[in-house]
């Protein structure tokens, strides 16, 4: 790789958006032990009601830290004190902590959320009646410990996304420990599925950037025509709002290979304020771990309201629905990320004025391959991206 390419890649990541260090299983287990010791001391030594304290997980308790590039959680805490009315929830919290340490961290094992719900059926009176109960406490535990649940051994039920292009992923056989090398450019007509846990992965790539795509159908079209060879990019399919594994994979790959990230979603408030915003800066619900899952170096390629005019797509749009209008107006008023960037405010206001939304597939009006032969090359060349 030439000097110019190295300089371009070296500038792909802001200096302050450094890769956060993952927490080891030993450190995670020690944090759980410290919580248990504090509860024990409250009861036995201090003879007072023990409490567990959790960060409040909501958009109202975050601020947009431009230097770090993601939503940071503020200081508001919720307290769960052992009382007559909370005895079951408190007991469930302690049992969940113990199960996480003993059955997952100490044994280097994994579990899904659904498995933990059913495992609690052996917990006697503190078993969970419904899965939303265990899901909520798992999120609370994650926030309290400051450790993302994948590092605790919990695996998500949803798929992580798909990858194709000039990238070799160095995975590991979980039984033998043998290194497994996956070439994402040699998978025929298919793609490599991102696993639920990605901290152990290593990368080798000759790509110039990462192109992240919302819809699976457009991703498949780009793979079918090997767009990644033409543009020397890694293609990643989100299939809607990106999963935690997908976001963490993109972040780790972008940081490891110092690659720019550009994102291509539908032109609607959901694509802007849910899909793209979540990928770039995180969410209010997960503000306590956004530093692991956000991709601050991401830039938005399209589809933008301006594209409707520039590519004569007026007759390929759809009217905004009430939910779209509400989401856009709410973002303009309350979303810290949108309120910080004038460019996004202008884009949303223009969309509201036009009263329409547009899908990625709308470019097929000009031919099935117009998106890969004309639109994407032109937008990538202009580099006129939204922040």
Short mmCIF file of C-alpha atoms in Angstrom, two decimals:
data_model
loop_
_atom_site.label_atom_id
_atom_site.label_comp_id
_atom_site.label_asym_id
_atom_site.label_seq_id
_atom_site.Cartn_x
_atom_site.Cartn_y
_atom_site.Cartn_z
CA UNK A 1 0.00 0.00 0.00
CA UNK A 2 1.37 3.42 -0.97
CA UNK A 3 2.13 6.30 1.36
CA UNK A 4 -0.90 8.30 0.19
CA UNK A 5 -3.27 5.42 1.02
CA UNK A 6 -1.68 5.01 4.43
CA UNK A 7 -2.15 8.71 5.18
CA UNK A 8 -5.79 8.57 4.06
CA UNK A 9 -6.48 5.59 6.29
CA UNK A 10 -4.61 7.12 9.22
CA UNK A 11 -6.99 10.10 9.13
CA UNK A 12 -10.12 7.94 9.00
CA UNK A 13 -10.61 7.94 12.77
CA UNK A 14 -10.78 11.03 14.98
CA UNK A 15 -8.01 11.04 17.56
CA UNK A 16 -10.49 11.21 20.43
CA UNK A 17 -12.64 8.30 19.20
CA UNK A 18 -10.17 5.73 20.49
CA UNK A 19 -11.14 2.10 20.70
CA UNK A 20 -12.37 1.35 24.25
CA UNK A 21 -10.66 -1.53 26.02
CA UNK A 22 -12.70 -4.69 26.48
CA UNK A 23 -13.18 -5.98 30.03
CA UNK A 24 -11.67 -9.39 30.76
CA UNK A 25 -13.74 -12.20 32.22
CA UNK A 26 -11.65 -11.99 35.38
CA UNK A 27 -12.31 -8.28 35.82
CA UNK A 28 -16.03 -8.75 35.11
CA UNK A 29 -16.19 -11.51 37.73
CA UNK A 30 -14.36 -9.30 40.23
CA UNK A 31 -16.90 -6.51 39.70
CA UNK A 32 -19.71 -8.93 40.50
CA UNK A 33 -17.90 -10.09 43.64
CA UNK A 34 -17.50 -6.47 44.79
CA UNK A 35 -21.25 -5.90 44.40
CA UNK A 36 -21.95 -9.02 46.46
CA UNK A 37 -19.48 -8.00 49.16
CA UNK A 38 -21.08 -4.54 49.42
CA UNK A 39 -24.54 -6.05 49.86
CA UNK A 40 -23.18 -8.48 52.47
CA UNK A 41 -21.47 -5.65 54.39
CA UNK A 42 -24.65 -3.57 54.41
CA UNK A 43 -26.65 -6.42 55.92
CA UNK A 44 -24.16 -8.02 58.33
CA UNK A 45 -21.73 -5.25 59.29
CA UNK A 46 -23.62 -1.99 58.84
CA UNK A 47 -27.02 -3.52 59.67
CA UNK A 48 -28.85 -1.46 57.07
CA UNK A 49 -30.98 -2.19 54.05
CA UNK A 50 -28.73 -3.00 51.06
CA UNK A 51 -29.15 -1.14 47.79
CA UNK A 52 -28.17 -1.60 44.16
CA UNK A 53 -27.64 1.50 42.03
CA UNK A 54 -28.10 1.65 38.25
CA UNK A 55 -27.65 4.43 35.70
CA UNK A 56 -30.97 5.68 34.34
CA UNK A 57 -31.16 4.36 30.78
CA UNK A 58 -33.05 6.97 28.74
CA UNK A 59 -32.42 9.70 26.18
CA UNK A 60 -33.19 12.25 28.90
CA UNK A 61 -30.10 11.09 30.83
CA UNK A 62 -27.56 11.44 28.01
CA UNK A 63 -25.66 14.21 26.26
CA UNK A 64 -23.92 14.19 22.91
CA UNK A 65 -20.16 14.27 23.48
CA UNK A 66 -18.74 15.56 20.20
CA UNK A 67 -15.15 14.92 21.27
CA UNK A 68 -15.79 11.24 21.97
CA UNK A 69 -18.31 10.97 19.15
CA UNK A 70 -21.19 9.30 20.94
CA UNK A 71 -23.95 9.70 23.52
CA UNK A 72 -22.52 9.80 27.05
CA UNK A 73 -24.65 8.92 30.04
CA UNK A 74 -25.24 11.60 32.67
CA UNK A 75 -25.17 11.07 36.42
CA UNK A 76 -28.79 10.20 37.21
CA UNK A 77 -29.06 6.90 39.07
CA UNK A 78 -31.92 4.62 40.04
CA UNK A 79 -31.70 2.85 43.39
CA UNK A 80 -33.14 -0.55 44.19
CA UNK A 81 -33.26 -0.94 47.98
CA UNK A 82 -34.24 -4.18 49.70
CA UNK A 83 -37.72 -3.65 51.15
CA UNK A 84 -40.82 -5.73 51.62
CA UNK A 85 -42.08 -4.62 48.21
CA UNK A 86 -38.81 -5.19 46.35
CA UNK A 87 -37.62 -8.41 47.99
CA UNK A 88 -38.33 -10.59 44.93
CA UNK A 89 -36.72 -8.23 42.40
CA UNK A 90 -33.72 -7.74 44.69
CA UNK A 91 -33.32 -11.49 45.10
CA UNK A 92 -33.62 -11.98 41.32
CA UNK A 93 -30.91 -9.37 40.76
CA UNK A 94 -28.51 -11.10 43.15
CA UNK A 95 -29.25 -14.52 41.71
CA UNK A 96 -28.67 -13.23 38.18
CA UNK A 97 -25.31 -11.81 39.24
CA UNK A 98 -24.34 -15.13 40.83
CA UNK A 99 -25.42 -17.15 37.80
CA UNK A 100 -23.48 -14.85 35.49
CA UNK A 101 -20.27 -15.30 37.46
CA UNK A 102 -20.57 -18.99 38.32
CA UNK A 103 -22.12 -20.45 35.17
CA UNK A 104 -20.80 -18.13 32.46
CA UNK A 105 -17.65 -16.25 33.43
CA UNK A 106 -16.01 -18.92 35.61
CA UNK A 107 -16.82 -21.67 33.11
CA UNK A 108 -16.17 -19.64 29.95
CA UNK A 109 -19.68 -20.50 28.76
CA UNK A 110 -22.44 -18.61 26.95
CA UNK A 111 -26.20 -18.22 27.27
CA UNK A 112 -29.05 -16.53 25.44
CA UNK A 113 -31.59 -14.30 27.12
CA UNK A 114 -34.26 -16.93 26.63
CA UNK A 115 -32.11 -19.59 28.27
CA UNK A 116 -31.61 -17.43 31.37
CA UNK A 117 -35.36 -16.94 31.65
CA UNK A 118 -35.91 -20.71 31.66
CA UNK A 119 -32.90 -21.34 33.89
CA UNK A 120 -34.60 -19.19 36.53
CA UNK A 121 -37.36 -21.80 36.83
CA UNK A 122 -34.97 -23.63 39.15
CA UNK A 123 -34.53 -20.56 41.36
CA UNK A 124 -37.54 -21.26 43.54
CA UNK A 125 -39.51 -18.21 44.69
CA UNK A 126 -37.26 -15.74 42.83
CA UNK A 127 -37.85 -17.26 39.40
CA UNK A 128 -38.99 -14.95 36.60
CA UNK A 129 -42.65 -15.15 35.59
CA UNK A 130 -42.10 -13.54 32.16
CA UNK A 131 -39.02 -12.99 30.01
CA UNK A 132 -39.30 -9.16 29.97
CA UNK A 133 -38.53 -9.32 33.72
CA UNK A 134 -35.23 -11.11 33.17
CA UNK A 135 -34.37 -8.96 30.13
CA UNK A 136 -34.81 -5.77 32.16
CA UNK A 137 -32.66 -7.02 35.03
CA UNK A 138 -29.98 -8.15 32.59
CA UNK A 139 -29.87 -4.63 31.14
CA UNK A 140 -29.70 -3.20 34.68
CA UNK A 141 -26.84 -5.53 35.57
CA UNK A 142 -24.96 -4.54 32.42
CA UNK A 143 -25.35 -0.84 33.27
CA UNK A 144 -24.40 -1.31 36.92
CA UNK A 145 -21.23 -3.27 36.15
CA UNK A 146 -20.24 -1.13 33.16
CA UNK A 147 -19.61 -4.30 31.16
CA UNK A 148 -21.49 -5.11 27.96
CA UNK A 149 -23.41 -8.34 28.23
CA UNK A 150 -21.53 -10.02 25.38
CA UNK A 151 -18.41 -9.83 27.55
CA UNK A 152 -20.40 -11.38 30.38
CA UNK A 153 -21.22 -14.36 28.16
CA UNK A 154 -24.69 -13.45 26.96
CA UNK A 155 -25.39 -13.90 23.26
CA UNK A 156 -28.13 -12.09 21.32
CA UNK A 157 -30.89 -13.98 19.56
CA UNK A 158 -30.79 -11.82 16.44
CA UNK A 159 -28.35 -12.20 13.57
CA UNK A 160 -25.41 -9.85 13.56
CA UNK A 161 -25.37 -8.82 9.91
CA UNK A 162 -23.52 -9.94 6.78
CA UNK A 163 -20.15 -9.04 5.27
CA UNK A 164 -18.57 -9.33 1.83
CA UNK A 165 -15.49 -7.86 0.20
CA UNK A 166 -11.69 -7.65 0.47
CA UNK A 167 -11.44 -8.72 4.10
CA UNK A 168 -10.00 -11.73 5.88
CA UNK A 169 -11.43 -12.39 9.32
CA UNK A 170 -9.33 -14.39 11.75
CA UNK A 171 -11.78 -16.26 13.95
CA UNK A 172 -11.15 -19.03 16.47
CA UNK A 173 -12.54 -22.52 16.88
CA UNK A 174 -14.19 -22.35 20.34
CA UNK A 175 -13.33 -25.97 21.13
CA UNK A 176 -9.82 -26.49 19.74
CA UNK A 177 -8.65 -22.88 19.86
CA UNK A 178 -7.43 -23.21 16.29
CA UNK A 179 -7.36 -20.02 14.20
CA UNK A 180 -9.93 -20.03 11.40
CA UNK A 181 -9.28 -17.67 8.48
CA UNK A 182 -12.37 -16.50 6.56
CA UNK A 183 -11.95 -14.76 3.20
CA UNK A 184 -15.04 -12.56 2.74
CA UNK A 185 -14.28 -12.09 -0.97
CA UNK A 186 -14.42 -15.82 -1.72
CA UNK A 187 -17.85 -16.89 -0.57
CA UNK A 188 -19.46 -17.31 -3.97
CA UNK A 189 -22.90 -15.75 -4.13
CA UNK A 190 -23.21 -15.58 -0.35
CA UNK A 191 -21.72 -13.56 2.51
CA UNK A 192 -20.16 -14.13 5.92
CA UNK A 193 -22.47 -13.80 8.92
CA UNK A 194 -21.17 -11.72 11.81
CA UNK A 195 -21.12 -13.85 14.99
CA UNK A 196 -22.81 -12.76 18.20
CA UNK A 197 -19.47 -12.03 19.88
CA UNK A 198 -16.70 -10.26 17.99
CA UNK A 199 -14.12 -9.16 20.56
CA UNK A 200 -11.70 -11.98 19.67
CA UNK A 201 -11.75 -11.37 15.91
CA UNK A 202 -8.72 -10.05 14.04
CA UNK A 203 -8.64 -8.58 10.54
CA UNK A 204 -6.59 -8.38 7.37
CA UNK A 205 -7.88 -6.07 4.63
CA UNK A 206 -6.88 -4.14 1.53
CA UNK A 207 -10.13 -2.15 1.49
CA UNK A 208 -10.29 1.64 1.24
CA UNK A 209 -13.51 2.04 3.22
CA UNK A 210 -16.54 0.28 4.69
CA UNK A 211 -19.94 0.69 3.03
CA UNK A 212 -22.79 -0.07 5.46
CA UNK A 213 -26.17 -0.82 3.86
CA UNK A 214 -29.62 -0.90 5.43
CA UNK A 215 -31.52 -3.39 3.27
CA UNK A 216 -30.59 -7.00 2.59
CA UNK A 217 -31.90 -6.87 -0.99
CA UNK A 218 -29.61 -4.00 -2.01
CA UNK A 219 -26.70 -5.65 -0.22
CA UNK A 220 -27.30 -8.81 -2.27
CA UNK A 221 -27.36 -6.80 -5.51
CA UNK A 222 -24.00 -5.23 -4.68
CA UNK A 223 -22.56 -8.63 -3.75
CA UNK A 224 -23.95 -10.25 -6.91
CA UNK A 225 -22.17 -7.68 -9.08
CA UNK A 226 -19.07 -7.66 -6.87
CA UNK A 227 -19.31 -3.95 -6.27
CA UNK A 228 -16.69 -4.38 -3.55
CA UNK A 229 -14.05 -5.22 -6.17
CA UNK A 230 -14.81 -2.12 -8.23
CA UNK A 231 -14.67 0.25 -5.24
CA UNK A 232 -12.29 -1.74 -3.00
CA UNK A 233 -14.67 -1.64 -0.07
CA UNK A 234 -16.04 -3.95 2.59
CA UNK A 235 -19.83 -4.29 2.33
CA UNK A 236 -21.82 -4.74 5.53
CA UNK A 237 -25.57 -5.41 5.61
CA UNK A 238 -27.48 -4.17 8.67
CA UNK A 239 -30.93 -5.45 7.63
CA UNK A 240 -32.64 -2.63 9.52
CA UNK A 241 -31.52 -1.24 12.87
CA UNK A 242 -28.03 -2.71 13.35
CA UNK A 243 -27.62 -5.30 16.08
CA UNK A 244 -25.08 -4.77 18.80
CA UNK A 245 -22.82 -7.38 17.21
CA UNK A 246 -23.03 -5.61 13.85
CA UNK A 247 -22.22 -2.22 15.36
CA UNK A 248 -19.34 -3.61 17.40
CA UNK A 249 -17.95 -5.44 14.37
CA UNK A 250 -17.99 -2.28 12.24
CA UNK A 251 -16.35 -0.28 15.03
CA UNK A 252 -13.63 -2.84 15.62
CA UNK A 253 -12.91 -3.27 11.91
CA UNK A 254 -12.86 0.48 11.26
CA UNK A 255 -10.49 1.07 14.15
CA UNK A 256 -8.22 -1.89 13.47
CA UNK A 257 -7.78 -1.11 9.76
CA UNK A 258 -8.30 2.67 10.13
CA UNK A 259 -11.06 2.69 7.53
CA UNK A 260 -13.64 5.40 6.80
CA UNK A 261 -17.25 4.28 7.19
CA UNK A 262 -20.10 5.47 4.95
CA UNK A 263 -23.72 4.52 5.53
CA UNK A 264 -26.53 4.04 3.00
CA UNK A 265 -30.12 3.82 4.30
CA UNK A 266 -33.63 4.64 3.14
CA UNK A 267 -34.46 8.34 3.03
CA UNK A 268 -36.92 8.53 5.90
CA UNK A 269 -36.91 9.62 9.56
CA UNK A 270 -36.51 6.02 10.72
CA UNK A 271 -33.43 5.51 8.55
CA UNK A 272 -31.94 8.77 9.81
CA UNK A 273 -32.93 8.91 13.48
CA UNK A 274 -33.06 5.23 14.40
CA UNK A 275 -30.78 3.29 12.08
CA UNK A 276 -28.01 5.76 11.28
CA UNK A 277 -28.08 7.68 14.57
CA UNK A 278 -27.92 4.42 16.55
CA UNK A 279 -24.94 3.19 14.53
CA UNK A 280 -23.02 6.46 14.80
CA UNK A 281 -23.59 7.71 18.35
CA UNK A 282 -25.63 5.01 20.10
CA UNK A 283 -28.93 5.28 21.95
CA UNK A 284 -30.31 6.56 25.20
CA UNK A 285 -31.23 3.08 26.42
CA UNK A 286 -27.63 1.87 25.97
CA UNK A 287 -25.79 5.08 26.85
CA UNK A 288 -23.78 3.29 29.53
CA UNK A 289 -22.05 1.17 26.84
CA UNK A 290 -22.29 3.37 23.73
CA UNK A 291 -18.51 3.75 23.77
CA UNK A 292 -18.25 0.10 22.70
CA UNK A 293 -20.99 0.02 20.07
CA UNK A 294 -21.00 3.41 18.37
CA UNK A 295 -19.10 4.19 15.15
CA UNK A 296 -18.11 7.89 15.48
CA UNK A 297 -16.25 7.85 12.16
CA UNK A 298 -19.43 6.99 10.24
CA UNK A 299 -20.73 9.47 7.63
CA UNK A 300 -24.12 9.39 5.90
CA UNK A 301 -24.04 8.89 2.13
CA UNK A 302 -27.77 8.75 1.37
CA UNK A 303 -30.61 8.62 0.53
CA UNK A 304 -31.08 12.37 1.21
CA UNK A 305 -33.98 14.69 0.31
CA UNK A 306 -31.63 16.43 -2.14
CA UNK A 307 -31.20 13.12 -4.00
CA UNK A 308 -34.89 13.20 -4.91
CA UNK A 309 -34.29 16.31 -7.01
CA UNK A 310 -30.79 15.52 -8.22
CA UNK A 311 -31.80 12.08 -9.53
CA UNK A 312 -35.36 12.97 -10.67
CA UNK A 313 -37.06 10.58 -8.28
CA UNK A 314 -40.14 12.69 -7.48
CA UNK A 315 -42.46 10.00 -8.84
CA UNK A 316 -40.68 7.22 -6.91
CA UNK A 317 -41.43 8.56 -3.43
CA UNK A 318 -44.09 7.78 -0.82
CA UNK A 319 -46.04 10.23 1.37
CA UNK A 320 -44.77 10.60 4.92
CA UNK A 321 -46.95 8.76 7.40
CA UNK A 322 -48.01 10.24 10.73
CA UNK A 323 -45.36 8.14 12.51
CA UNK A 324 -42.70 9.55 10.17
CA UNK A 325 -43.77 13.13 10.83
CA UNK A 326 -43.87 12.58 14.59
CA UNK A 327 -40.42 10.94 14.58
CA UNK A 328 -38.88 13.77 12.56
CA UNK A 329 -40.40 16.52 14.69
CA UNK A 330 -39.42 14.76 17.91
CA UNK A 331 -35.84 14.40 16.68
CA UNK A 332 -35.66 18.10 15.79
CA UNK A 333 -36.86 19.03 19.26
CA UNK A 334 -35.29 16.41 21.53
CA UNK A 335 -32.50 14.39 19.91
CA UNK A 336 -29.11 15.71 21.12
CA UNK A 337 -27.35 14.47 17.97
CA UNK A 338 -29.80 16.06 15.54
CA UNK A 339 -29.90 19.29 17.54
CA UNK A 340 -26.11 19.52 17.38
CA UNK A 341 -25.80 19.18 13.59
CA UNK A 342 -27.37 21.88 11.43
CA UNK A 343 -27.02 19.66 8.35
CA UNK A 344 -29.34 17.05 9.86
CA UNK A 345 -31.83 19.67 10.94
CA UNK A 346 -31.96 21.00 7.39
CA UNK A 347 -32.37 17.50 5.93
CA UNK A 348 -35.27 16.66 8.22
CA UNK A 349 -36.95 20.02 7.64
CA UNK A 350 -36.63 19.59 3.89
CA UNK A 351 -38.15 16.13 4.14
CA UNK A 352 -41.09 17.52 6.13
CA UNK A 353 -41.57 20.28 3.56
CA UNK A 354 -41.56 17.78 0.69
CA UNK A 355 -43.86 15.50 2.68
CA UNK A 356 -42.33 12.36 1.20
CA UNK A 357 -39.93 9.55 2.02
CA UNK A 358 -37.85 7.50 -0.39
CA UNK A 359 -36.43 3.98 -0.36
CA UNK A 360 -33.01 2.78 -1.45
CA UNK A 361 -34.60 0.74 -4.22
CA UNK A 362 -36.15 3.86 -5.81
CA UNK A 363 -33.07 4.27 -8.03
CA UNK A 364 -34.28 1.20 -9.95
CA UNK A 365 -36.53 3.67 -11.77
CA UNK A 366 -33.50 4.43 -13.94
CA UNK A 367 -32.47 0.78 -14.30
CA UNK A 368 -31.88 -2.10 -11.91
CA UNK A 369 -28.15 -1.41 -11.68
CA UNK A 370 -28.31 2.39 -11.69
CA UNK A 371 -27.56 2.44 -7.96
CA UNK A 372 -24.24 0.62 -8.35
CA UNK A 373 -23.24 1.97 -11.75
CA UNK A 374 -24.12 5.66 -11.24
CA UNK A 375 -25.50 6.73 -7.87
CA UNK A 376 -22.98 5.18 -5.47
CA UNK A 377 -19.89 6.00 -7.58
CA UNK A 378 -21.03 9.62 -7.93
CA UNK A 379 -21.78 10.08 -4.25
CA UNK A 380 -18.51 8.43 -3.22
CA UNK A 381 -16.57 10.65 -5.61
CA UNK A 382 -18.25 13.86 -4.38
CA UNK A 383 -17.84 12.87 -0.70
CA UNK A 384 -20.69 15.22 0.15
CA UNK A 385 -21.73 13.27 3.23
CA UNK A 386 -23.90 14.25 6.17
CA UNK A 387 -22.16 14.12 9.58
#
